[in-house]
Structure formats: structure tokens, C-alpha cells
PDB file of C-alpha atoms and ligand atoms in Angstrom:
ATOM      1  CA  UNK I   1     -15.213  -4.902 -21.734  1.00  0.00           C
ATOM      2  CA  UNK I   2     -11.449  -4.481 -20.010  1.00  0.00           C
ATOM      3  CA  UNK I   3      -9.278  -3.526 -22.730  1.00  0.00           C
ATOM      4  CA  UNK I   4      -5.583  -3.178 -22.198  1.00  0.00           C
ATOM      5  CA  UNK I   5      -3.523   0.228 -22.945  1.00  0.00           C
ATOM      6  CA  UNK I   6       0.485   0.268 -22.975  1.00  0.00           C
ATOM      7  CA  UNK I   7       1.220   3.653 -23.454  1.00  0.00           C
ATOM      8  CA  UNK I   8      -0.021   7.024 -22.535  1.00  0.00           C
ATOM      9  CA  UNK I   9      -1.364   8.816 -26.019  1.00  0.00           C
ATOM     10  CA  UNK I  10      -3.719   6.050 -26.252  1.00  0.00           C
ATOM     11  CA  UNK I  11      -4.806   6.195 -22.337  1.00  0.00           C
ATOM     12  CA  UNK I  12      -5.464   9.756 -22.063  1.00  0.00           C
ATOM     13  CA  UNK I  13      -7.565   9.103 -25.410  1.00  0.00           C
ATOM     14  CA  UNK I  14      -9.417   6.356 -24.103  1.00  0.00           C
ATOM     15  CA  UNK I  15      -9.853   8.275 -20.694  1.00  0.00           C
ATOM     16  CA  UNK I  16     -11.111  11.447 -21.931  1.00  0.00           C
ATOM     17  CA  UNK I  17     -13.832   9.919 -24.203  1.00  0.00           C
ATOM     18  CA  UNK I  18     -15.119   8.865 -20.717  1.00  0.00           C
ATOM     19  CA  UNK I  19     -14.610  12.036 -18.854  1.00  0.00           C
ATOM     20  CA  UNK I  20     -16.563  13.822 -21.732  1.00  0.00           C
ATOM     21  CA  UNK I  21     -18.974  11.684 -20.857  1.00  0.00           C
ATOM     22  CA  UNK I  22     -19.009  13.091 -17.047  1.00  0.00           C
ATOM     23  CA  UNK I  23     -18.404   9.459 -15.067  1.00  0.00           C
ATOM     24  CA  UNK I  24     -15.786   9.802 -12.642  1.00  0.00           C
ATOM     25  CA  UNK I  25     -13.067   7.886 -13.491  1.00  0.00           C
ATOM     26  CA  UNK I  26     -11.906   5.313 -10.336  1.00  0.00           C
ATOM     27  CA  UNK I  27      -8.042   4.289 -10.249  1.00  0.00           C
ATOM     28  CA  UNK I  28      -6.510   1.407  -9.175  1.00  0.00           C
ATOM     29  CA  UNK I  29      -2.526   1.195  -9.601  1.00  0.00           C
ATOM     30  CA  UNK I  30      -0.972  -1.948  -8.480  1.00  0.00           C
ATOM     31  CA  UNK I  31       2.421  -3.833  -9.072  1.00  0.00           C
ATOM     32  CA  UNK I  32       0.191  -6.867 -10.322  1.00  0.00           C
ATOM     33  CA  UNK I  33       0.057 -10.245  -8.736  1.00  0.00           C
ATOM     34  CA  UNK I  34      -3.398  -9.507  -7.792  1.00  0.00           C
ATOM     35  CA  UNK I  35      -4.928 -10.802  -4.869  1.00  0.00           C
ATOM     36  CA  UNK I  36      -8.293 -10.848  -3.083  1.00  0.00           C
ATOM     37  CA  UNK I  37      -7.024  -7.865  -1.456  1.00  0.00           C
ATOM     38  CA  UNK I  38      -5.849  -5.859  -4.658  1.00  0.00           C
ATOM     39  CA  UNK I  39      -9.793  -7.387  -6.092  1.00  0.00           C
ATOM     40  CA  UNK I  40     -11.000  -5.724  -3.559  1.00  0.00           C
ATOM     41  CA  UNK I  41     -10.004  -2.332  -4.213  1.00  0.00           C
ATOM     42  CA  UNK I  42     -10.832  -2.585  -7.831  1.00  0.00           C
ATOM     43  CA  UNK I  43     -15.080  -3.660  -6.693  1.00  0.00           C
ATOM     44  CA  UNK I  44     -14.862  -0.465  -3.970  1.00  0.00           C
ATOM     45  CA  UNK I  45     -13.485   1.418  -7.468  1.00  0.00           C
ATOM     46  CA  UNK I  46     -16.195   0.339  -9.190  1.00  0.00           C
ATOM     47  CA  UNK I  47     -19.071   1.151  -6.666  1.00  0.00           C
ATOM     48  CA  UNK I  48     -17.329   4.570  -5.980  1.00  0.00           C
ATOM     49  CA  UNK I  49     -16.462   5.747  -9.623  1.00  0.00           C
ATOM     50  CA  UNK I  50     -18.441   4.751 -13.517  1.00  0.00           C
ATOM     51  CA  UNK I  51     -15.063   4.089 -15.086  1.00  0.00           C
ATOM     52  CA  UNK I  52     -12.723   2.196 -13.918  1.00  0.00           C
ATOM     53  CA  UNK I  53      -8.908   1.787 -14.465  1.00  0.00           C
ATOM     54  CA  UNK I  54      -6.138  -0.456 -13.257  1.00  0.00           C
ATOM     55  CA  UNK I  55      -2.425  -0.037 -13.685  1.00  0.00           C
ATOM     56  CA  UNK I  56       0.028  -2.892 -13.381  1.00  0.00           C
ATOM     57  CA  UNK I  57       3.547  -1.742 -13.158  1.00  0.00           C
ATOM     58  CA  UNK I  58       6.791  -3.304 -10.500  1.00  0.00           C
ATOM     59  CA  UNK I  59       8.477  -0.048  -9.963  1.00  0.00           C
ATOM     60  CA  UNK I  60      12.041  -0.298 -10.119  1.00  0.00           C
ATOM     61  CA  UNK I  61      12.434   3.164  -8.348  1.00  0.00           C
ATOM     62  CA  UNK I  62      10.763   1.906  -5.066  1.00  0.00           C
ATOM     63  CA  UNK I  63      12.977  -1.089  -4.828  1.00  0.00           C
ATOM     64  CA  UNK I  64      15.937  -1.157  -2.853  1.00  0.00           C
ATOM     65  CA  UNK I  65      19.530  -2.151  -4.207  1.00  0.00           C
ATOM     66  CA  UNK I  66      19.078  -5.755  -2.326  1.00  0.00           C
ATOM     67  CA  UNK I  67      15.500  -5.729  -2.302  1.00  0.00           C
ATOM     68  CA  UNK I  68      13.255  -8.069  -3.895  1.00  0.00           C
ATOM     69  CA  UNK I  69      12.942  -6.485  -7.221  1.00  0.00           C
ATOM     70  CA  UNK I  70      13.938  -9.563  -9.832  1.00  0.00           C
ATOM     71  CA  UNK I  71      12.114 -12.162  -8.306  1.00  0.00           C
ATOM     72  CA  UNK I  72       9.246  -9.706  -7.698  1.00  0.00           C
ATOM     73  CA  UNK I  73       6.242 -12.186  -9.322  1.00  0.00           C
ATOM     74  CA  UNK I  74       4.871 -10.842 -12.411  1.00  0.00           C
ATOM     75  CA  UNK I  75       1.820 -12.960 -13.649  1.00  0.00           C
ATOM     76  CA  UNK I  76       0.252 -10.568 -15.831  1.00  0.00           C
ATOM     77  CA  UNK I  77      -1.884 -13.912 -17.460  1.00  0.00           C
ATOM     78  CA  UNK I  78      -3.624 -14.579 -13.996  1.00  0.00           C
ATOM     79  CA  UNK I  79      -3.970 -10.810 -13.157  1.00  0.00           C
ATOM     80  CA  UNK I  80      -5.831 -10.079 -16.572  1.00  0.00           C
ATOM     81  CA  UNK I  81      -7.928 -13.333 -15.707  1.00  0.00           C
ATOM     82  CA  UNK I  82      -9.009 -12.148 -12.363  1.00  0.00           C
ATOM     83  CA  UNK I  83      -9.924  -8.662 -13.607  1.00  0.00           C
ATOM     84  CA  UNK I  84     -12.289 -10.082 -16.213  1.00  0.00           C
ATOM     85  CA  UNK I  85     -14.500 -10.838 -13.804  1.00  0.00           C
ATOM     86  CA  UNK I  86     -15.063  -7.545 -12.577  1.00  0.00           C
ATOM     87  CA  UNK I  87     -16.206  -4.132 -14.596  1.00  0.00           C
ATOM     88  CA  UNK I  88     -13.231  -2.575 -15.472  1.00  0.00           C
ATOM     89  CA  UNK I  89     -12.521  -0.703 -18.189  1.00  0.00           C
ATOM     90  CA  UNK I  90      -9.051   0.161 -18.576  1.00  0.00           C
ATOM     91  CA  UNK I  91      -6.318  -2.039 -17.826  1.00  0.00           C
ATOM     92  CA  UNK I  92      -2.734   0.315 -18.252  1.00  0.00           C
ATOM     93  CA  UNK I  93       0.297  -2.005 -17.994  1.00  0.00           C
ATOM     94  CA  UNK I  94       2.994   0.193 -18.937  1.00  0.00           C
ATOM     95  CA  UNK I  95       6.754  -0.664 -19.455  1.00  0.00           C
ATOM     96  CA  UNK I  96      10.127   0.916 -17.915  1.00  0.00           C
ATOM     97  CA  UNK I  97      10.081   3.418 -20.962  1.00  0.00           C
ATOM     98  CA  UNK I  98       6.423   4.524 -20.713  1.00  0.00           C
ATOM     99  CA  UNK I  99       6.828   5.444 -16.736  1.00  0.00           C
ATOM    100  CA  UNK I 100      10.511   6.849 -17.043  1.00  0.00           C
ATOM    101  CA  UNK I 101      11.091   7.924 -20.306  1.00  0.00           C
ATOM    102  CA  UNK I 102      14.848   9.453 -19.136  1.00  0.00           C
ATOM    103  CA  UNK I 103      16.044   6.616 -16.933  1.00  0.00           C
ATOM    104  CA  UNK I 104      15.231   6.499 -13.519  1.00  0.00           C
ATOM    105  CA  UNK I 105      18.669   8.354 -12.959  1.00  0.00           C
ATOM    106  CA  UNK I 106      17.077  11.487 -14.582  1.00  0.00           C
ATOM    107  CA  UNK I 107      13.272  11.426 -13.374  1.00  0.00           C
ATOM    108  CA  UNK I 108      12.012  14.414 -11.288  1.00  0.00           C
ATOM    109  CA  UNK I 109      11.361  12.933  -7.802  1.00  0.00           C
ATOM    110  CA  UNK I 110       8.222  13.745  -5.677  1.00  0.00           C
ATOM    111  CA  UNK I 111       9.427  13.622  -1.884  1.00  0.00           C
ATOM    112  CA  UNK I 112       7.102  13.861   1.350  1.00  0.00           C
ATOM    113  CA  UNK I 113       9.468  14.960   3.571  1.00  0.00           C
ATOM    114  CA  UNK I 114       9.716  13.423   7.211  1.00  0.00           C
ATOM    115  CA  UNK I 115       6.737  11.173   6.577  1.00  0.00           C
ATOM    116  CA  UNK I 116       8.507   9.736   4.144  1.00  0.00           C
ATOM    117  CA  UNK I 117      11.275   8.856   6.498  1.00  0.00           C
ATOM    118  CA  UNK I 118       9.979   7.553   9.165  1.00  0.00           C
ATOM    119  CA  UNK I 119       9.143   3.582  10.078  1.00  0.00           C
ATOM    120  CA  UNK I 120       9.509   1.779   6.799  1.00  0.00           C
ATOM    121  CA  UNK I 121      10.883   4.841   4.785  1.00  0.00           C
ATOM    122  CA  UNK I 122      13.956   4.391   7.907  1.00  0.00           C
ATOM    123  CA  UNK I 123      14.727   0.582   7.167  1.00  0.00           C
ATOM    124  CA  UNK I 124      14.056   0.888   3.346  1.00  0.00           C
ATOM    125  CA  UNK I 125      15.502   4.387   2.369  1.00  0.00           C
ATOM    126  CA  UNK I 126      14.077   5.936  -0.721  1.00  0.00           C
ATOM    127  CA  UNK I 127      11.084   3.225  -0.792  1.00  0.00           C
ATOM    128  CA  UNK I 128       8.671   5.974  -0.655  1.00  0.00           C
ATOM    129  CA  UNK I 129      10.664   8.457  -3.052  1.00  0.00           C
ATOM    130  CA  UNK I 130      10.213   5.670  -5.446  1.00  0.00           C
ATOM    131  CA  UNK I 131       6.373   5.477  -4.513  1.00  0.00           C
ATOM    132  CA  UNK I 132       5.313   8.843  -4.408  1.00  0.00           C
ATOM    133  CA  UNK I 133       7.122   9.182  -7.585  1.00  0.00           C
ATOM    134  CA  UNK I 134       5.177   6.869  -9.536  1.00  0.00           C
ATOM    135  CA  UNK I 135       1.921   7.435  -7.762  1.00  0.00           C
ATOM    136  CA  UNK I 136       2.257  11.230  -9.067  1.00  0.00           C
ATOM    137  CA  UNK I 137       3.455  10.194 -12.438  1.00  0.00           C
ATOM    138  CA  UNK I 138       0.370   7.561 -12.944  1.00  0.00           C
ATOM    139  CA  UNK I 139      -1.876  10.025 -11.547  1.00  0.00           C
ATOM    140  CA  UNK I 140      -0.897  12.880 -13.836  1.00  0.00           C
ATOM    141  CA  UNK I 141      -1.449  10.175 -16.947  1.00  0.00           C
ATOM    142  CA  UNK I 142      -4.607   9.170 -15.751  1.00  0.00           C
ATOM    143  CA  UNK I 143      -6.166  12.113 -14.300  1.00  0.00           C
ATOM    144  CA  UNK I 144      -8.362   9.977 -12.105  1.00  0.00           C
ATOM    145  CA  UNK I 145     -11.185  11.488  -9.799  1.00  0.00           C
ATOM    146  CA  UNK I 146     -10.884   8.883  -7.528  1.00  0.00           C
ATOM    147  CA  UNK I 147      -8.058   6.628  -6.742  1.00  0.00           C
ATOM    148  CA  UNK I 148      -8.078   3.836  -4.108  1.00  0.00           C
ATOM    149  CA  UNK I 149      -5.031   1.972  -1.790  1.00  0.00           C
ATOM    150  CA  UNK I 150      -5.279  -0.812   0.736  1.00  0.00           C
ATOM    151  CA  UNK I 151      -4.930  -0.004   4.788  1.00  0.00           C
ATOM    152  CA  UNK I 152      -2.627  -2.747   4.923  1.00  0.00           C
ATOM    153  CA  UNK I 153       0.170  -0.458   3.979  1.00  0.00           C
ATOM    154  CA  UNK I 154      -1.143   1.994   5.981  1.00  0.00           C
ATOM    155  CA  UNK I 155       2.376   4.432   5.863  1.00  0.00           C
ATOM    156  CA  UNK I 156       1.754   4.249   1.962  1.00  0.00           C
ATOM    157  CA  UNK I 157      -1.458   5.445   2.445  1.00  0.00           C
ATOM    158  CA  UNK I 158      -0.999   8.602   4.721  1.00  0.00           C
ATOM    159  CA  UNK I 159       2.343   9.837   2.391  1.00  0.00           C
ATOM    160  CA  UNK I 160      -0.356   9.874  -0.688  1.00  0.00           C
ATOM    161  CA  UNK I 161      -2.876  11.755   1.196  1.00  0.00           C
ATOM    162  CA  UNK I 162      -0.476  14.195   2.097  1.00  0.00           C
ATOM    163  CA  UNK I 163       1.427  14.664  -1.340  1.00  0.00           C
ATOM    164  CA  UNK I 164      -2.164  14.900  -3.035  1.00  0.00           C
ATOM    165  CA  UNK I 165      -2.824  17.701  -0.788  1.00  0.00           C
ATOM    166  CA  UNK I 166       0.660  19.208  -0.447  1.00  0.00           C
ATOM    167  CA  UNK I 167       0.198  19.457  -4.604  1.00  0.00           C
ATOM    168  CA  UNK I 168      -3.436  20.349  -4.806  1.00  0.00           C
ATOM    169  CA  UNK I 169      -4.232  17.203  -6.424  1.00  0.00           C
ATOM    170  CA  UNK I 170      -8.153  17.126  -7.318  1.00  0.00           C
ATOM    171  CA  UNK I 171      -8.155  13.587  -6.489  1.00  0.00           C
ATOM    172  CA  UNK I 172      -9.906  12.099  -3.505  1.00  0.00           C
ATOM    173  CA  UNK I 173      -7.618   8.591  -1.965  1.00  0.00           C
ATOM    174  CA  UNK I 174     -10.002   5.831  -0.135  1.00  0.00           C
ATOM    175  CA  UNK I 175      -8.033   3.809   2.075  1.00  0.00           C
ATOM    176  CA  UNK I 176      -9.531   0.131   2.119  1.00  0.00           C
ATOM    177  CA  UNK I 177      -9.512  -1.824   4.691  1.00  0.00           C
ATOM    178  CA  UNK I 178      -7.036  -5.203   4.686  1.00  0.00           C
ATOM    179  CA  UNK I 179      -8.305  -8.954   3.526  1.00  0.00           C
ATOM    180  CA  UNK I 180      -6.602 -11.196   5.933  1.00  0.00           C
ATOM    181  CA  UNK I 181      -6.567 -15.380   5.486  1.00  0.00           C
ATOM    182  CA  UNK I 182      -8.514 -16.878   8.182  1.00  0.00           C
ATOM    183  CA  UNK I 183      -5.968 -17.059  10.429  1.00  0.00           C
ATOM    184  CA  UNK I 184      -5.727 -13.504  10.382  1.00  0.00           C
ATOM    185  CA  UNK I 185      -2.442 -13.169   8.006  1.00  0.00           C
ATOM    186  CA  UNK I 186      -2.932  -9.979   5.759  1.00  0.00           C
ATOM    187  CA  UNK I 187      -2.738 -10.785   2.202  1.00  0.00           C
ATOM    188  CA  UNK I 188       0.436  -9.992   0.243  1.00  0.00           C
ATOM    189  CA  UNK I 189       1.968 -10.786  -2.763  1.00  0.00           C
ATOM    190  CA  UNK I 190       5.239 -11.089  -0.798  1.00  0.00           C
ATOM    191  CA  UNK I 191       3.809 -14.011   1.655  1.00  0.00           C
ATOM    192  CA  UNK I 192       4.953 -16.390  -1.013  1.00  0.00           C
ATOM    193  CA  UNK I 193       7.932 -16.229   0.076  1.00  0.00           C
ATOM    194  CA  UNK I 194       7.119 -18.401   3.883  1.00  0.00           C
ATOM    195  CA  UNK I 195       8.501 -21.271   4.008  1.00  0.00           C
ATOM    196  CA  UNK I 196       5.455 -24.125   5.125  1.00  0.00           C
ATOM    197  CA  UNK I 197       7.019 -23.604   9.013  1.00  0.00           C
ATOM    198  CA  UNK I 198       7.099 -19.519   8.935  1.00  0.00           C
ATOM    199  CA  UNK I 199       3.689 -19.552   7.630  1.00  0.00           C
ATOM    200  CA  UNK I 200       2.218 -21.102  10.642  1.00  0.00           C
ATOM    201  CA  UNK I 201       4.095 -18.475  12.596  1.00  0.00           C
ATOM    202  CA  UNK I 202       2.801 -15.542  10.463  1.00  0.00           C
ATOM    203  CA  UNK I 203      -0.294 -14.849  12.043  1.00  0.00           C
ATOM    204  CA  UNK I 204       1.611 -13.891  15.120  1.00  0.00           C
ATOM    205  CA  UNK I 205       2.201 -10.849  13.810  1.00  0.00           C
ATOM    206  CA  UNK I 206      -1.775  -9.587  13.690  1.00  0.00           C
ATOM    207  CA  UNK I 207      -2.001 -11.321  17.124  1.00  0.00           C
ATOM    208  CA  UNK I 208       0.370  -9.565  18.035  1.00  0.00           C
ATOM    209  CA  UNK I 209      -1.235  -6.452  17.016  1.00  0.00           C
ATOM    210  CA  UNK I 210      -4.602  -7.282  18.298  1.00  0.00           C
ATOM    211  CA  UNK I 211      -3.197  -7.630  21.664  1.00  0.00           C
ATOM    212  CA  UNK I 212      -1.547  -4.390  21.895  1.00  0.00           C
ATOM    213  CA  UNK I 213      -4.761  -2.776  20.600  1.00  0.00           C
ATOM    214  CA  UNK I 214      -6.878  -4.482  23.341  1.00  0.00           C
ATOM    215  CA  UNK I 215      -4.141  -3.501  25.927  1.00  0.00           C
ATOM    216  CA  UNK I 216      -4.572   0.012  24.254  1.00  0.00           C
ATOM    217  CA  UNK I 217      -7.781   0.466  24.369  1.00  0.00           C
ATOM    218  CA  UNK I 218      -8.504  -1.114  27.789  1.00  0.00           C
ATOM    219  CA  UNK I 219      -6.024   0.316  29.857  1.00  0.00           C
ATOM    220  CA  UNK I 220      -4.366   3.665  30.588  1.00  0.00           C
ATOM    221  CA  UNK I 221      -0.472   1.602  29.634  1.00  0.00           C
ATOM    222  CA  UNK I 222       2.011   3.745  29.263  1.00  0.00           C
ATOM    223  CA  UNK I 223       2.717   3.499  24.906  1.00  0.00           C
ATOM    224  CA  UNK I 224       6.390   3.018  25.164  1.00  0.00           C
ATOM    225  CA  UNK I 225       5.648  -0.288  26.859  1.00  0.00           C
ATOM    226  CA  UNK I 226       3.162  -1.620  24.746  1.00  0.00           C
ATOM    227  CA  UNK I 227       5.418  -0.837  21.792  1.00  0.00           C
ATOM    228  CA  UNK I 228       8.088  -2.925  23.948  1.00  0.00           C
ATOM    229  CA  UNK I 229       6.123  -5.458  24.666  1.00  0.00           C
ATOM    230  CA  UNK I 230       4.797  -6.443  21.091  1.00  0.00           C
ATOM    231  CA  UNK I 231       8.198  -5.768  20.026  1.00  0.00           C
ATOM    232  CA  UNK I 232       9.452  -8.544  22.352  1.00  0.00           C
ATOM    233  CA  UNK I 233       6.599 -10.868  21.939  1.00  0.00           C
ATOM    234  CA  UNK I 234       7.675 -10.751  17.769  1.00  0.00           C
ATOM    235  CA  UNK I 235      10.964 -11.843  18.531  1.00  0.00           C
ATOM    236  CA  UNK I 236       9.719 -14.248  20.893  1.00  0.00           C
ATOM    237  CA  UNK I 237       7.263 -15.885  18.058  1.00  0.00           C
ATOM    238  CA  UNK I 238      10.842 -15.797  15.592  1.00  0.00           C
ATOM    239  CA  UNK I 239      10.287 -12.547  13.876  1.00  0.00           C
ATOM    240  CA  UNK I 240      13.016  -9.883  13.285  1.00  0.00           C
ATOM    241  CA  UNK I 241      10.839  -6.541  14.178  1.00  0.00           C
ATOM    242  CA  UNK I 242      11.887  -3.521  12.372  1.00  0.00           C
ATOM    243  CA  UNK I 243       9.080  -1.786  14.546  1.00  0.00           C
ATOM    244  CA  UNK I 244       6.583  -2.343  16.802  1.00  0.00           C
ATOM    245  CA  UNK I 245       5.136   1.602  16.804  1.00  0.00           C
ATOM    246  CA  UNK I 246       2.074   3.068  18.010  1.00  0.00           C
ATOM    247  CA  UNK I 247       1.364   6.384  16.123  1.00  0.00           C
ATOM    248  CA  UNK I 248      -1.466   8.899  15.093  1.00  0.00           C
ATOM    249  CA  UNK I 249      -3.831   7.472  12.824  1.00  0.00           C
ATOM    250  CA  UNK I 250      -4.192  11.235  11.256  1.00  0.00           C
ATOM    251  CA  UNK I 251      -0.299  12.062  10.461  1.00  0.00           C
ATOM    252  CA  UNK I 252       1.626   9.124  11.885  1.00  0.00           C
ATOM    253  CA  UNK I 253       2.990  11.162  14.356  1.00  0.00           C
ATOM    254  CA  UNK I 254       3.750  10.078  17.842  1.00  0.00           C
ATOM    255  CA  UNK I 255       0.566  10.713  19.995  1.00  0.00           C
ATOM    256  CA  UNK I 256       0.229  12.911  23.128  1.00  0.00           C
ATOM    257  CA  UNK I 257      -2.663  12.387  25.810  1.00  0.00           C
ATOM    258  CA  UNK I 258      -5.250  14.262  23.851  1.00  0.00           C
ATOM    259  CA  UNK I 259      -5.221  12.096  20.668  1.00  0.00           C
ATOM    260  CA  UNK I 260      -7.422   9.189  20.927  1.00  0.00           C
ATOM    261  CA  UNK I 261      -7.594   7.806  17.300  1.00  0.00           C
ATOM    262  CA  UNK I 262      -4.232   5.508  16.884  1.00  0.00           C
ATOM    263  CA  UNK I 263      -2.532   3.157  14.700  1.00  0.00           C
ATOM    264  CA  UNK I 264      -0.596   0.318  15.688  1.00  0.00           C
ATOM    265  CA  UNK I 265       2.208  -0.394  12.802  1.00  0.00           C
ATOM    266  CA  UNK I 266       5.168  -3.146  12.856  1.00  0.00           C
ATOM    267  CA  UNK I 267       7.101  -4.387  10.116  1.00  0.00           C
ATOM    268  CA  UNK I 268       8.863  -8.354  10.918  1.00  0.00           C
ATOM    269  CA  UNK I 269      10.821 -10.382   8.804  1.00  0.00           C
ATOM    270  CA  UNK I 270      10.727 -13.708   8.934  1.00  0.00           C
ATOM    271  CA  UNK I 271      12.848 -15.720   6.657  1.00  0.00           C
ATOM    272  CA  UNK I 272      13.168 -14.165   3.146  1.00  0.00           C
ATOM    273  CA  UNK I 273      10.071 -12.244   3.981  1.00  0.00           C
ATOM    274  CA  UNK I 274       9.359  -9.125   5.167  1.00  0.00           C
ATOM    275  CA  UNK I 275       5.699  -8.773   6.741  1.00  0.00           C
ATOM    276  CA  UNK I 276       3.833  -5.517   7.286  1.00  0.00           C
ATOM    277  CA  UNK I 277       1.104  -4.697   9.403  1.00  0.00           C
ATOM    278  CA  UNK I 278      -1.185  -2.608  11.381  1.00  0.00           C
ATOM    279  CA  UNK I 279      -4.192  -2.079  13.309  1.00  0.00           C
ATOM    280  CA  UNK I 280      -6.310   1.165  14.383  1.00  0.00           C
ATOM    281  CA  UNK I 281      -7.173   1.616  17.767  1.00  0.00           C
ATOM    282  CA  UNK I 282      -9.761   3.962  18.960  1.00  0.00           C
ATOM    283  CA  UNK I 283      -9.260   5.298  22.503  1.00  0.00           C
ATOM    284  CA  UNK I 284     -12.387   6.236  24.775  1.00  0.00           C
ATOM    285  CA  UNK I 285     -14.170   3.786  22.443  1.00  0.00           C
ATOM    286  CA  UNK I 286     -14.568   0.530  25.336  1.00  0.00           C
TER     287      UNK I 286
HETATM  288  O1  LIG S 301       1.055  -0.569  -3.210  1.00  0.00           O
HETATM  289  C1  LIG S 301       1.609  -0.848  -4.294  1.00  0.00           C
HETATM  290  O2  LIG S 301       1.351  -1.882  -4.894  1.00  0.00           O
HETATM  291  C2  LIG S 301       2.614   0.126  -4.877  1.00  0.00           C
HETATM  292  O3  LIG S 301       3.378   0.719  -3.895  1.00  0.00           O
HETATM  293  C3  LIG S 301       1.977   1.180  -5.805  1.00  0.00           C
HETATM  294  C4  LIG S 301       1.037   2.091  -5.033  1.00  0.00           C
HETATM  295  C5  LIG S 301       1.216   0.507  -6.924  1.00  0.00           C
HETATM  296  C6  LIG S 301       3.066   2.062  -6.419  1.00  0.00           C
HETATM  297  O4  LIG S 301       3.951   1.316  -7.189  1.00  0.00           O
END
């Protein structure tokens, strides 16, 4: 039975009666407004680990000053009603004072240099400050063996690995791959925010990538111009492209001729909304 936990005495507590019992504890933290992707992390946490715990916190710190942060949607109701249906045993939904007990002002910041700056970290500074921060702060209450994030934001992803190993972490991060809608739109919480007309454009953006992943893979294209090229086809679908980029699946780093397993990242808005993506391209592989 799921049973809720708002601060971090009571956690640990509840946490430690289950490490003493040797099952590897499996953590999911999330900003709530769960989805089929989010419920899909939390069954892969539950076939890789015996206990299983959730967090449910909006993170003021990775929130920009004009960013989305008040109208964020919290629907804690629905989110404890679609975790009841799977075998979880710890949901943490901590407030403001739980996660920053000082302010946000005075809370020690984790920072992944370069990584961190790169792609979204350039068109949303301090994004990943803010995520890295409360990543390391939820990991260090919950002590979790495991802990598992969705591919879909794939920059996320990488800056965790690398902070868990820059600090020695002992946890092991599974990246999951992304639940799309049929039409091949990747499930967000933020997609809520398409108007009926941008919605039907939306898709565009994983076609998008697809394309330049076939191009990728088939031919020996120069990667400036397929970054070009899906750049230009987003703004000829109606997007705003932060970046169309193709990278290094390992580091994000831009790739020479020798590496052959790739990511393809881009970041669009479209109206109020601002869509991420990406898709991982294996060279040699045709
Ligand atoms: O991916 C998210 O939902 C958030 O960035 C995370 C990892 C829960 C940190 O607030």
C-alpha cells in the first residue's frame, strides 16, 4: 500500500526499515502531473528495484524568472489516483520548506559545468542549476539504489549521469525511453498548453527528427547541414527552433568522424509552448 510522506524524518524512517530489509530501493522524482510517460518510469522502477518511491515536487529553483512556474499544473488528486494502481510504496510530496529549508537564495547549488550550459541550459540559464540541485538534494533524502528519468529530456539525463559520477554517487540512473501519442508527439505535461491548431502541427517536430536520423544514418551528409535543414524545415512547419543539434549520445558533445552513436536534440516553441525532443541515431547500423 502507497502511503504518502511530507517530510524527511519520517522518509528516511520509512526508507531504512526497507533497506534493513536488503530490497533496493527504486526512485522516481517527478514535478507531478503524471502521465503515461512519468507511469512508465515508476513500472520500469518497480521491475528494477523491491521498493519503490515517488517524489512530487515543481521546483521553483529550475524555473526561469518568465517561465512557466505559476501556472505549472499541480493535480496531486489525479497523480495519487494513477499511482494506486501500481506497487509503490512511498509517495514523498514535499513542500518549499522541506526541499529548501534556507530559501532558495541561500541553498548550496550543485553545478555540472559546460554540460550544463549547453542547448537548453543556453536558452534557459540556470534550468539545470535548479535541476541538479534538487536531484542531489532528493537523492541524499532518499538514498535510493536506483533512480530512473525519461529519454525524452535526454540533456537532463546525461547532466545526472555525470553529477552522480562526478560525486561518487552509489546510485545507478536508467534512462527510459519516451511514450509518444500516436502521432508521434512525446508526452509532456507542458503539451497542454497547444492550442487545437498547434497540436496538429506538433508532431512535426519528431518528423522532423526522424528524417534527419534517416538522412543520418543513410548517408555520409555533412552534420552541419542536417542540423540546417531540420532547423529550417521547423520553422517552415511554424515552430520557433531554439536548436536543431546533432551531438554525442555519450557526453553531448559535438561528434567527430569516429563516433558513430548520436543524438539528434531540438527544442521548438510553438505558441505558449515550448516542445523538446530527440532521437538516437546509430551510425554503421543500415
Ligand atoms: O524531469 C523532471 O520532472 C524534473 O526536472 C525533475 C527531475 C523531477 C527535477 O525537478
Amino acid at each position: 500500500m502507497m502511503i504518502e510522506i511530507n517530510d524527511v524524518a519520517p522518509l528516511r524512517k520509512a526508507i531504512r526499515a526497507r533497506q534493513r530489509k536488503d530490497e533496493a530501493v527504486a526512485f522516481v522524482p517527478t514535478m507531478g502531473n503524471l502521465h503515461a510517460g512519468h507511469l512508465d518510469l515508476v513500472r520500469v522502477a518497480g521491475e528494477r528495484g523491491s521498493a519503490v518511491v515517488v517524489s512530487i515536487y515543481v521546483n521553483p529553483l529550475q524555473f526561469g524568472q518568465h517561465e512557466d512556474l505559476d501556472s505549472y499544473p499541480r493535480t496531486l488528486e489525479a497523480d495519487k489516483a494513477a499511482l494506486e494502481k501500481y506497487n509503490i510504496d512511498i509517495l514523498f510530496v514535499p513542500g518549499d520548506r522541506t526541499m529548501y529549508p534556507r530559501g532558495i537564495e541561500q541553498q548550496t547549488k550543485v553545478v555540472v559545468p559546460g554540460l550544463g550550459e549547453a542547448l537548453c541550459g543556453e536558452h534557459r540559464p540556470g534550468h539545470f542549476v535548479g535541476v541538479t540541485t534538487v536531484v542531489n538534494r532528493l537523492f541524499n533524502i532518499v538514498q535510493p539504489d536506483i533512480a530512473v528519468f525519461g529519454k525524452k529530456d535526454y540533456q537532463q539525463l546525461i547532466i545526472i549521469r555525470r553529477m552522480v559520477s562526478d560525486l561518487a554517487m552509489p546510485v545507478e540512473v536508467i534512462g527510459v525511453d519516451t511514450v509518444r501519442e500516436r502521432d508521434g508527439l512525446a508526452l509532456s505535461s507542458r503539451n497542454r498548453y497547444l492550442s487545437a491548431q498547434q497540436r496538429t502541427v506538433a508532431p512535426g517536430l519528431y518528423q522532423t527528427l526522424r528524417e534527419a536520423r534517416d538522412t543520418l544514418q543513410r548517408t555520409e551528409v555533412d552534420r552541419s547541414r542536417i542540423e540546417a535543414d531540420g532547423y529550417r524545415k521547423l520553422v517552415d512547419l511554424g515552430f520557433s527552433p531554439d536548436y536543431f543539434s546533432v551531438r554525442t549520445q555519450a557526453d553531448l558533445s559535438n561528434p567527430d568522424s569516429q563516433d558513430s552513436s548520436l543524438v539528434i536534440l531540438a527544442a521548438a516553441r510553438l505558441g505558449q509552448a515550448r516542445l523538446i525532443d530527440n532521437i538516437e541515431a546509430e551510425l554503421g547500423c543500415q
